Amino acid sequence: MTHTGTGAVSAAANQRRVAFATIIGTTIEWYDFFIYATGAALVFAELFFKPAGANIATLLSFATVGISFLFRPLGAFLAGHFGDVIGRRAMLVITLILMGASTTLIGVLPTYSQVGMAAPILLLLLRILQGVSAGGEWGGAVLMAVEHAPAKRRGLAGAFPQLGVPLGMLLASGVMAIMTGAVSPGKAFLEWGWRVPFLLSIVLIAVGYFVRRSVEESPVFAEIAERGRQTKVPIVVLFRKHWHLVILAALVFVGNNAAGYMTTGGFIQGYATGKLKMDATSVLLAATVASAMWFVSTLVAGILADKIGRKATYLIGFVFQALMVFPLFWFVNLGNLGGLYTGLVLFSIGLGLTYGPQAAWYSEIFPASVRFSGVSISYAIGAILGGAFAPTIAQALLQATGSTAAVSAYLLIATLVSIGAVLCLRDRRGIPLGPDHEAEQATGATVFGPNRAAEPVAAKA
């Protein structure tokens, strides 16, 4: 038996089930999300927006990727409210089903040539539902992982749901590569092959549902519910007392999200296959390999977050990312696969180092009674500010300047914003997460207030 930071006891077997459930669930969620982004880069401009003309159609296609982010806060508000009131596990199951249903329906949508304007409108509506689901998914997954974990291993435990993002990207890119390269190459992919990855979601959703239903509720929420301490309107309390933490936590995410959506949002895939005339299957395979590196560096970041702290790990990652934003496109612009692989793989190291510690740090910033709302809304706002329109902005900068240097400068600015936010927050490693420690949790999270530092991790584990 292992003692958690909340005073609750959790069996090692249950912790393994939680880790497996969170990584499987987030992988499926983000597979769905990234399949759309890849489709936007490769086929949606042609199938749904062609009458607007080539350049505008591409911008509109990428814009639908971004518009869904505007609805992430809605998902975060809803999931945050009910996650703090009825529990973490129930919201995980609901968001998974919503995402899977939306993705599957995209796979059967008629195109513009078949039904006219109804096609892009339906596509956008389903993308909005994906955004609502994604906004609610992350908070529940990370809290299930972190709140079940011993204090000294929260960084690693929190990295497991984070691993679902590169795994989702790897799976999405891999399936798309198989479709473009083997199953439905050439015109067949445009005619019907692109639909298959979307339809596969219905199989994945069944697996995810079964796995997520098998885990126990978070011990922190179980304590809150047992004592009847649920906050009736957690979002109101969050913004009245902790609005500054929401802003800073969101800004921490901006740099990672803007950089990540150069690949996961489809910009580099579209740029490489369009401007550089590279083979689509080869580009997708390069993105798949880069996702594997992103996976490894995210896992390493979770381990480092427990060894040297969340803040130190973030700063190392963001410095590396800042150093790579220009070399990324220098390598890609070589126009060959060696350059593409090198640029994407090196860039993915920084993505993992600035993503792995996020779950643990976010969870330790907010008090237990509003934690689901806090982490979900911060994540959603950070995603809007960072990644929502990153591919669209990058495409507009490329069309306006004819150079990727402007795109790199944009990524550098986003990275520097996040470094500033990281420096404003304190590392809260080891702080108890349970409802008996709300006073400690509610103060000292920023460098501007009194330092209510947690005891050494070993004392809390």
Coordinates of C-alpha atoms in Angstrom, one line a residue:
M1 CA 0.0 0.0 0.0
T2 CA 1.2 3.5 -0.8
H3 CA 0.4 6.6 1.2
T4 CA -0.7 9.5 -1.0
G5 CA -0.2 13.2 -0.3
T6 CA -3.9 13.4 0.8
G7 CA -3.7 11.0 3.6
A8 CA -5.7 8.5 1.6
V9 CA -4.4 5.0 0.9
S10 CA -4.2 3.7 -2.6
A11 CA -3.1 0.2 -3.7
A12 CA -0.3 0.0 -6.1
A13 CA -2.4 -2.0 -8.5
N14 CA -5.1 0.7 -8.5
Q15 CA -2.4 3.3 -9.3
R16 CA -1.3 1.2 -12.3
R17 CA -4.9 1.0 -13.5
V18 CA -5.3 4.8 -13.1
A19 CA -2.1 5.4 -15.1
F20 CA -3.2 3.0 -17.8
A21 CA -6.7 4.5 -17.9
T22 CA -5.5 8.0 -18.2
I23 CA -2.9 7.4 -20.9
I24 CA -5.3 5.2 -23.0
G25 CA -8.2 7.7 -22.6
T26 CA -6.1 10.8 -23.5
T27 CA -4.4 9.0 -26.4
I28 CA -7.9 8.3 -27.9
E29 CA -9.1 11.8 -27.3
W30 CA -6.0 13.4 -28.9
Y31 CA -6.0 10.9 -31.8
D32 CA -9.4 12.2 -32.6
F33 CA -8.3 15.8 -32.2
F34 CA -5.2 15.4 -34.4
I35 CA -6.8 13.3 -37.1
Y36 CA -8.9 16.5 -37.7
A37 CA -5.8 18.7 -37.8
T38 CA -4.1 16.3 -40.3
G39 CA -7.2 16.2 -42.4
A40 CA -7.3 20.0 -42.4
A41 CA -3.8 20.1 -43.7
L42 CA -4.2 17.5 -46.4
V43 CA -7.8 17.4 -47.7
F44 CA -10.4 19.7 -46.1
A45 CA -9.4 22.7 -48.1
E46 CA -10.2 20.8 -51.3
L47 CA -13.3 18.9 -50.1
F48 CA -15.1 21.6 -48.0
F49 CA -13.7 25.0 -48.9
K50 CA -12.5 24.8 -52.6
P51 CA -14.9 27.5 -53.9
A52 CA -13.0 30.1 -51.8
G53 CA -9.8 29.7 -53.9
A54 CA -6.6 27.9 -53.0
N55 CA -5.1 30.3 -50.5
I56 CA -8.3 31.3 -48.7
A57 CA -9.4 27.7 -48.7
T58 CA -6.2 26.7 -46.9
L59 CA -6.7 29.5 -44.4
L60 CA -10.3 28.5 -43.8
S61 CA -9.3 24.9 -43.3
F62 CA -6.7 25.8 -40.6
A63 CA -9.2 28.3 -39.1
T64 CA -11.6 25.5 -38.3
V65 CA -8.8 23.9 -36.3
G66 CA -8.5 27.1 -34.3
I67 CA -12.2 27.9 -33.9
S68 CA -12.8 24.8 -31.9
F69 CA -10.4 26.2 -29.3
L70 CA -12.8 29.0 -28.6
F71 CA -15.2 26.4 -27.3
R72 CA -12.6 24.7 -25.1
P73 CA -13.4 27.1 -22.2
L74 CA -17.1 26.0 -22.4
G75 CA -16.0 22.4 -22.0
A76 CA -13.6 23.4 -19.3
F77 CA -16.3 25.4 -17.4
L78 CA -18.9 22.5 -17.7
A79 CA -16.4 19.7 -16.9
G80 CA -14.8 21.8 -14.2
H81 CA -18.1 22.6 -12.5
F82 CA -19.4 19.0 -12.6
G83 CA -16.0 17.5 -11.9
D84 CA -15.8 19.5 -8.7
V85 CA -19.4 18.7 -7.8
I86 CA -20.1 15.1 -8.9
G87 CA -16.5 13.7 -9.5
R88 CA -13.6 13.3 -11.8
R89 CA -14.3 9.9 -13.2
A90 CA -17.8 10.6 -14.5
M91 CA -16.6 13.6 -16.5
L92 CA -13.8 11.5 -18.1
V93 CA -16.3 9.0 -19.5
I94 CA -18.6 11.8 -20.8
T95 CA -15.9 13.7 -22.6
L96 CA -14.5 10.5 -24.1
I97 CA -17.9 9.6 -25.6
L98 CA -18.5 13.1 -26.9
M99 CA -15.2 13.3 -28.7
G100 CA -15.6 9.8 -30.2
A101 CA -19.1 10.5 -31.5
S102 CA -18.0 13.8 -33.1
T103 CA -15.0 12.3 -34.8
T104 CA -17.0 9.3 -36.2
L105 CA -19.6 11.6 -37.6
I106 CA -17.0 13.6 -39.4
G107 CA -16.0 10.4 -41.2
V108 CA -19.5 10.2 -42.8
L109 CA -19.9 13.9 -43.7
P110 CA -20.9 14.8 -47.3
T111 CA -18.5 17.2 -49.0
Y112 CA -19.2 20.6 -50.6
S113 CA -19.6 19.1 -54.0
Q114 CA -22.4 16.9 -52.6
V115 CA -24.4 19.3 -50.4
G116 CA -22.9 22.7 -50.8
M117 CA -22.6 25.1 -47.9
A118 CA -24.1 22.6 -45.5
A119 CA -20.9 20.6 -45.7
P120 CA -18.5 23.1 -44.1
I121 CA -21.2 24.2 -41.6
L122 CA -21.6 20.6 -40.4
L123 CA -17.9 20.1 -40.3
L124 CA -17.5 23.2 -38.1
L125 CA -20.2 22.2 -35.8
L126 CA -18.6 18.8 -35.2
R127 CA -15.2 20.4 -34.7
I128 CA -16.8 22.7 -32.1
L129 CA -18.0 19.6 -30.2
Q130 CA -14.5 18.2 -30.4
G131 CA -13.3 21.5 -28.8
V132 CA -15.9 21.2 -26.0
S133 CA -14.8 17.6 -25.3
A134 CA -11.1 18.5 -25.3
G135 CA -11.7 21.4 -23.0
G136 CA -13.2 19.1 -20.4
E137 CA -11.0 16.0 -20.9
W138 CA -7.6 17.2 -19.8
G139 CA -8.5 18.4 -16.3
G140 CA -10.2 15.1 -15.3
A141 CA -7.4 13.0 -16.6
V142 CA -4.6 14.8 -14.9
L143 CA -6.4 15.0 -11.6
M144 CA -7.2 11.3 -11.6
A145 CA -3.5 10.6 -12.2
V146 CA -2.0 13.2 -9.8
E147 CA -4.5 12.9 -6.9
H148 CA -4.0 9.1 -6.9
A149 CA -0.2 9.3 -6.7
P150 CA 2.2 9.5 -3.8
A151 CA 3.5 13.1 -3.3
K152 CA 7.1 12.1 -4.4
R153 CA 5.9 10.6 -7.7
R154 CA 3.3 13.2 -8.8
G155 CA 5.5 14.5 -11.6
L156 CA 5.8 11.1 -13.2
A157 CA 2.2 10.2 -12.5
G158 CA 1.0 13.5 -14.1
A159 CA 3.2 12.8 -17.1
F160 CA 1.1 9.7 -18.0
P161 CA -2.0 11.6 -19.3
Q162 CA 0.4 14.0 -21.0
L163 CA 1.9 11.1 -22.9
G164 CA -1.5 10.6 -24.5
V165 CA -0.9 13.7 -26.6
P166 CA 2.3 12.6 -28.4
L167 CA 0.8 9.1 -28.6
G168 CA -2.4 10.5 -30.1
M169 CA -0.3 12.4 -32.6
L170 CA 1.8 9.3 -33.4
L171 CA -1.3 7.2 -33.9
A172 CA -3.0 9.8 -36.0
S173 CA 0.0 10.4 -38.2
G174 CA 0.7 6.7 -38.5
V175 CA -2.9 5.8 -39.5
M176 CA -2.9 8.7 -42.0
A177 CA 0.4 7.5 -43.4
I178 CA -0.9 4.0 -43.9
M179 CA -3.9 5.3 -45.7
T180 CA -2.0 7.7 -48.0
G181 CA 0.9 5.3 -48.7
A182 CA -0.7 1.8 -48.8
V183 CA -4.4 1.5 -48.5
S184 CA -5.7 4.5 -50.5
P185 CA -2.9 6.3 -52.3
G186 CA -3.4 9.2 -54.7
K187 CA -6.9 10.1 -55.6
A188 CA -8.4 7.3 -53.6
F189 CA -7.3 9.1 -50.4
L190 CA -9.2 12.2 -51.4
E191 CA -12.2 10.2 -52.5
W192 CA -12.7 7.9 -49.5
G193 CA -9.4 7.1 -47.8
W194 CA -9.4 10.1 -45.5
R195 CA -12.7 8.9 -43.9
V196 CA -11.3 5.7 -42.5
P197 CA -9.2 7.2 -39.7
F198 CA -12.2 9.1 -38.5
L199 CA -14.4 6.0 -38.5
L200 CA -11.9 4.1 -36.6
S201 CA -12.7 6.3 -33.6
I202 CA -15.8 4.3 -32.8
V203 CA -13.6 1.2 -32.1
L204 CA -11.2 3.2 -30.0
I205 CA -14.0 4.8 -28.0
A206 CA -15.3 1.4 -26.9
V207 CA -11.9 0.5 -25.6
G208 CA -11.5 3.8 -23.8
Y209 CA -14.9 3.6 -22.2
F210 CA -14.3 0.1 -20.8
V211 CA -10.9 1.2 -19.4
R212 CA -12.0 4.4 -17.8
R213 CA -15.1 2.8 -16.1
S214 CA -12.7 0.3 -14.4
V215 CA -10.9 2.8 -12.2
E216 CA -11.8 4.2 -8.8
E217 CA -12.7 7.8 -8.1
S218 CA -9.9 10.2 -7.1
P219 CA -9.2 9.9 -3.4
V220 CA -9.2 13.7 -3.0
F221 CA -12.7 14.0 -4.4
A222 CA -13.8 11.0 -2.5
E223 CA -12.8 12.8 0.7
I224 CA -14.5 16.0 -0.4
A225 CA -17.7 14.1 -1.2
E226 CA -17.7 12.1 2.0
R227 CA -17.5 15.2 4.1
G228 CA -20.0 17.1 1.9
R229 CA -17.6 19.8 1.1
Q230 CA -18.3 20.2 -2.6
T231 CA -18.3 23.9 -3.7
K232 CA -21.7 24.7 -5.1
V233 CA -20.4 27.2 -7.7
P234 CA -16.6 26.4 -8.0
I235 CA -16.1 28.7 -11.0
V236 CA -17.3 31.7 -9.1
V237 CA -15.0 31.0 -6.2
L238 CA -12.1 30.3 -8.6
F239 CA -12.3 33.6 -10.4
R240 CA -13.1 35.6 -7.2
K241 CA -10.1 34.3 -5.2
H242 CA -7.7 32.8 -7.7
W243 CA -8.1 34.6 -11.0
H244 CA -4.4 35.6 -11.0
L245 CA -3.4 31.9 -10.9
V246 CA -5.6 31.1 -13.8
I247 CA -3.9 33.8 -15.9
L248 CA -0.4 32.8 -15.0
A249 CA -1.1 29.1 -15.5
A250 CA -2.6 29.8 -18.9
L251 CA 0.4 31.9 -19.9
V252 CA 2.7 29.0 -18.9
F253 CA 1.0 26.9 -21.6
V254 CA 1.1 29.5 -24.4
G255 CA 4.7 28.8 -25.5
N256 CA 4.3 25.0 -25.6
N257 CA 0.9 25.1 -27.3
A258 CA 1.9 27.6 -30.0
A259 CA 5.0 25.5 -30.8
G260 CA 3.2 22.2 -30.6
Y261 CA 0.5 23.2 -33.1
M262 CA 3.1 23.8 -35.7
T263 CA 3.1 20.0 -36.0
T264 CA -0.1 18.8 -34.4
G265 CA -2.1 21.6 -36.0
G266 CA -0.9 20.6 -39.4
F267 CA 1.0 23.7 -40.5
I268 CA 4.4 22.0 -41.1
Q269 CA 2.7 19.0 -42.8
G270 CA 0.8 21.4 -45.1
Y271 CA 3.9 23.5 -45.7
A272 CA 6.1 20.5 -46.5
T273 CA 3.6 18.9 -48.9
G274 CA 2.4 22.2 -50.4
K275 CA 5.2 24.7 -50.6
L276 CA 8.1 22.2 -50.6
K277 CA 6.3 19.6 -52.7
M278 CA 7.3 16.7 -50.4
D279 CA 5.5 13.3 -50.5
A280 CA 2.5 13.3 -48.0
T281 CA 3.2 9.8 -46.7
S282 CA 6.9 10.7 -46.0
V283 CA 5.9 13.9 -44.2
L284 CA 3.4 12.0 -42.1
L285 CA 6.0 9.4 -41.2
A286 CA 8.4 12.2 -40.1
A287 CA 5.6 13.5 -37.9
T288 CA 5.2 10.1 -36.5
V289 CA 8.9 9.8 -35.6
A290 CA 8.8 13.2 -34.0
S291 CA 5.8 12.2 -31.9
A292 CA 7.9 9.3 -30.6
M293 CA 10.6 11.8 -29.5
W294 CA 7.9 14.0 -28.0
F295 CA 6.7 10.9 -26.0
V296 CA 10.2 10.2 -24.7
S297 CA 11.0 13.8 -23.7
T298 CA 7.6 14.1 -22.0
L299 CA 8.3 11.0 -19.9
V300 CA 11.8 12.3 -19.1
A301 CA 10.2 15.6 -18.0
G302 CA 7.9 13.9 -15.6
I303 CA 10.9 12.1 -14.0
L304 CA 12.9 15.4 -13.9
A305 CA 9.9 17.2 -12.3
D306 CA 10.1 14.9 -9.3
K307 CA 13.9 15.1 -9.2
I308 CA 14.7 18.8 -9.7
G309 CA 11.2 20.4 -9.5
R310 CA 8.5 21.5 -11.9
K311 CA 9.8 25.0 -12.4
A312 CA 13.4 24.1 -13.2
T313 CA 12.2 21.5 -15.7
Y314 CA 10.0 24.0 -17.4
L315 CA 12.8 26.6 -17.7
I316 CA 15.2 24.0 -19.2
G317 CA 12.5 23.0 -21.7
F318 CA 11.6 26.6 -22.7
V319 CA 15.2 27.6 -23.1
F320 CA 15.8 24.7 -25.4
Q321 CA 12.6 25.5 -27.3
A322 CA 13.6 29.1 -27.8
L323 CA 16.9 28.0 -29.2
M324 CA 15.2 25.7 -31.7
V325 CA 12.4 27.9 -33.2
F326 CA 14.7 29.2 -36.0
P327 CA 16.7 26.0 -36.6
L328 CA 13.4 24.1 -37.0
F329 CA 12.6 25.8 -40.3
W330 CA 16.2 26.0 -41.4
F331 CA 16.2 22.2 -41.4
V332 CA 12.7 21.8 -42.9
N333 CA 13.5 24.3 -45.7
L334 CA 16.4 22.1 -46.9
G335 CA 13.5 20.4 -48.7
N336 CA 14.7 16.8 -48.0
L337 CA 13.6 14.1 -45.6
G338 CA 16.8 14.3 -43.6
G339 CA 16.2 18.0 -42.8
L340 CA 12.5 17.4 -42.0
Y341 CA 13.3 14.5 -39.6
T342 CA 16.1 16.5 -37.9
G343 CA 14.1 19.6 -37.5
L344 CA 10.9 17.9 -36.1
V345 CA 12.8 15.5 -33.8
L346 CA 14.9 18.2 -32.2
F347 CA 11.9 20.5 -31.9
S348 CA 10.0 17.8 -30.1
I349 CA 12.5 17.6 -27.3
G350 CA 11.5 21.0 -26.1
L351 CA 7.8 20.2 -26.5
G352 CA 8.1 17.3 -24.1
L353 CA 10.2 19.1 -21.5
T354 CA 7.6 21.9 -21.4
Y355 CA 4.6 19.5 -21.3
G356 CA 5.6 16.7 -18.9
P357 CA 5.6 18.7 -15.7
Q358 CA 2.3 20.6 -16.4
A359 CA -0.2 18.2 -14.8
A360 CA 1.6 18.0 -11.5
W361 CA 2.3 21.8 -11.3
Y362 CA -1.2 22.8 -12.2
S363 CA -2.7 20.4 -9.7
E364 CA -0.5 21.8 -6.9
I365 CA -1.3 25.4 -7.7
F366 CA -5.1 25.2 -7.1
P367 CA -7.0 24.4 -3.9
A368 CA -8.8 21.0 -3.8
S369 CA -12.4 22.4 -3.9
V370 CA -11.9 24.3 -7.2
R371 CA -9.0 22.2 -8.6
F372 CA -10.9 20.7 -11.5
S373 CA -12.2 24.1 -12.6
G374 CA -8.8 25.7 -12.1
V375 CA -6.7 23.3 -14.1
S376 CA -9.3 22.8 -16.9
I377 CA -10.0 26.5 -17.4
S378 CA -6.3 27.5 -17.3
Y379 CA -5.5 24.8 -19.8
A380 CA -8.3 25.9 -22.1
I381 CA -7.4 29.6 -22.0
G382 CA -3.7 28.8 -22.6
A383 CA -4.7 26.7 -25.6
I384 CA -6.7 29.6 -27.0
L385 CA -3.9 32.1 -26.5
G386 CA -1.2 29.7 -27.7
G387 CA -2.4 27.1 -30.1
A388 CA -5.9 28.0 -31.3
F389 CA -4.9 30.0 -34.3
A390 CA -1.2 29.2 -34.4
P391 CA -1.4 27.3 -37.8
T392 CA -3.6 30.1 -39.2
I393 CA -1.3 32.8 -38.0
A394 CA 1.7 30.9 -39.3
Q395 CA 0.1 30.5 -42.7
A396 CA -0.9 34.2 -42.8
L397 CA 2.7 35.2 -41.9
L398 CA 4.1 32.9 -44.6
Q399 CA 1.8 34.3 -47.2
A400 CA 2.5 37.9 -46.2
T401 CA 6.3 37.6 -46.0
G402 CA 7.1 34.6 -48.1
S403 CA 9.5 33.5 -45.4
T404 CA 9.3 31.2 -42.4
A405 CA 11.5 33.6 -40.4
A406 CA 8.4 35.5 -39.3
V407 CA 6.8 32.2 -38.1
S408 CA 9.9 31.5 -36.0
A409 CA 9.8 35.0 -34.5
Y410 CA 6.2 34.4 -33.6
L411 CA 7.1 31.2 -31.8
L412 CA 10.0 32.9 -30.0
I413 CA 7.7 35.6 -28.6
A414 CA 5.2 32.9 -27.4
T415 CA 8.0 31.1 -25.7
L416 CA 9.3 34.2 -23.9
V417 CA 5.8 34.9 -22.6
S418 CA 5.7 31.5 -21.0
I419 CA 9.2 31.9 -19.5
G420 CA 7.9 35.1 -17.9
A421 CA 4.9 33.3 -16.4
V422 CA 7.0 30.4 -15.2
L423 CA 9.2 32.8 -13.3
C424 CA 6.2 34.3 -11.6
L425 CA 5.1 31.0 -10.0
R426 CA 6.6 29.0 -7.1
D427 CA 7.4 25.3 -7.3
R428 CA 4.8 23.6 -5.0
R429 CA 6.3 20.1 -5.1
G430 CA 5.2 18.0 -2.1
I431 CA 2.3 20.2 -1.0
P432 CA -0.6 18.1 0.4
L433 CA -3.6 18.0 -2.0
G434 CA -6.4 16.9 0.3
P435 CA -9.3 19.1 1.5
D436 CA -7.8 19.4 5.0
H437 CA -5.1 21.6 3.6
E438 CA -7.1 24.2 1.7
A439 CA -5.6 27.2 3.6
E440 CA -2.1 26.1 2.6
Q441 CA -3.1 25.4 -1.0
A442 CA -4.8 28.8 -1.3
T443 CA -1.7 30.9 -0.6
G444 CA 1.9 31.2 -1.7
A445 CA 1.6 30.0 -5.3
T446 CA 3.2 33.1 -6.8
V447 CA 6.5 34.8 -6.1
F448 CA 4.6 38.0 -5.3
G449 CA 2.9 36.7 -2.1
P450 CA 4.2 35.2 1.2
N451 CA 6.1 32.0 0.7
R452 CA 4.1 29.2 2.3
A453 CA 6.5 26.5 0.9
A454 CA 5.6 22.9 1.3
E455 CA 7.7 20.6 3.5
P456 CA 10.3 18.5 1.7
V457 CA 8.7 15.9 -0.5
A458 CA 10.0 13.0 1.5
A459 CA 8.1 14.2 4.5
K460 CA 4.8 14.3 2.6
A461 CA 5.2 11.0 0.7

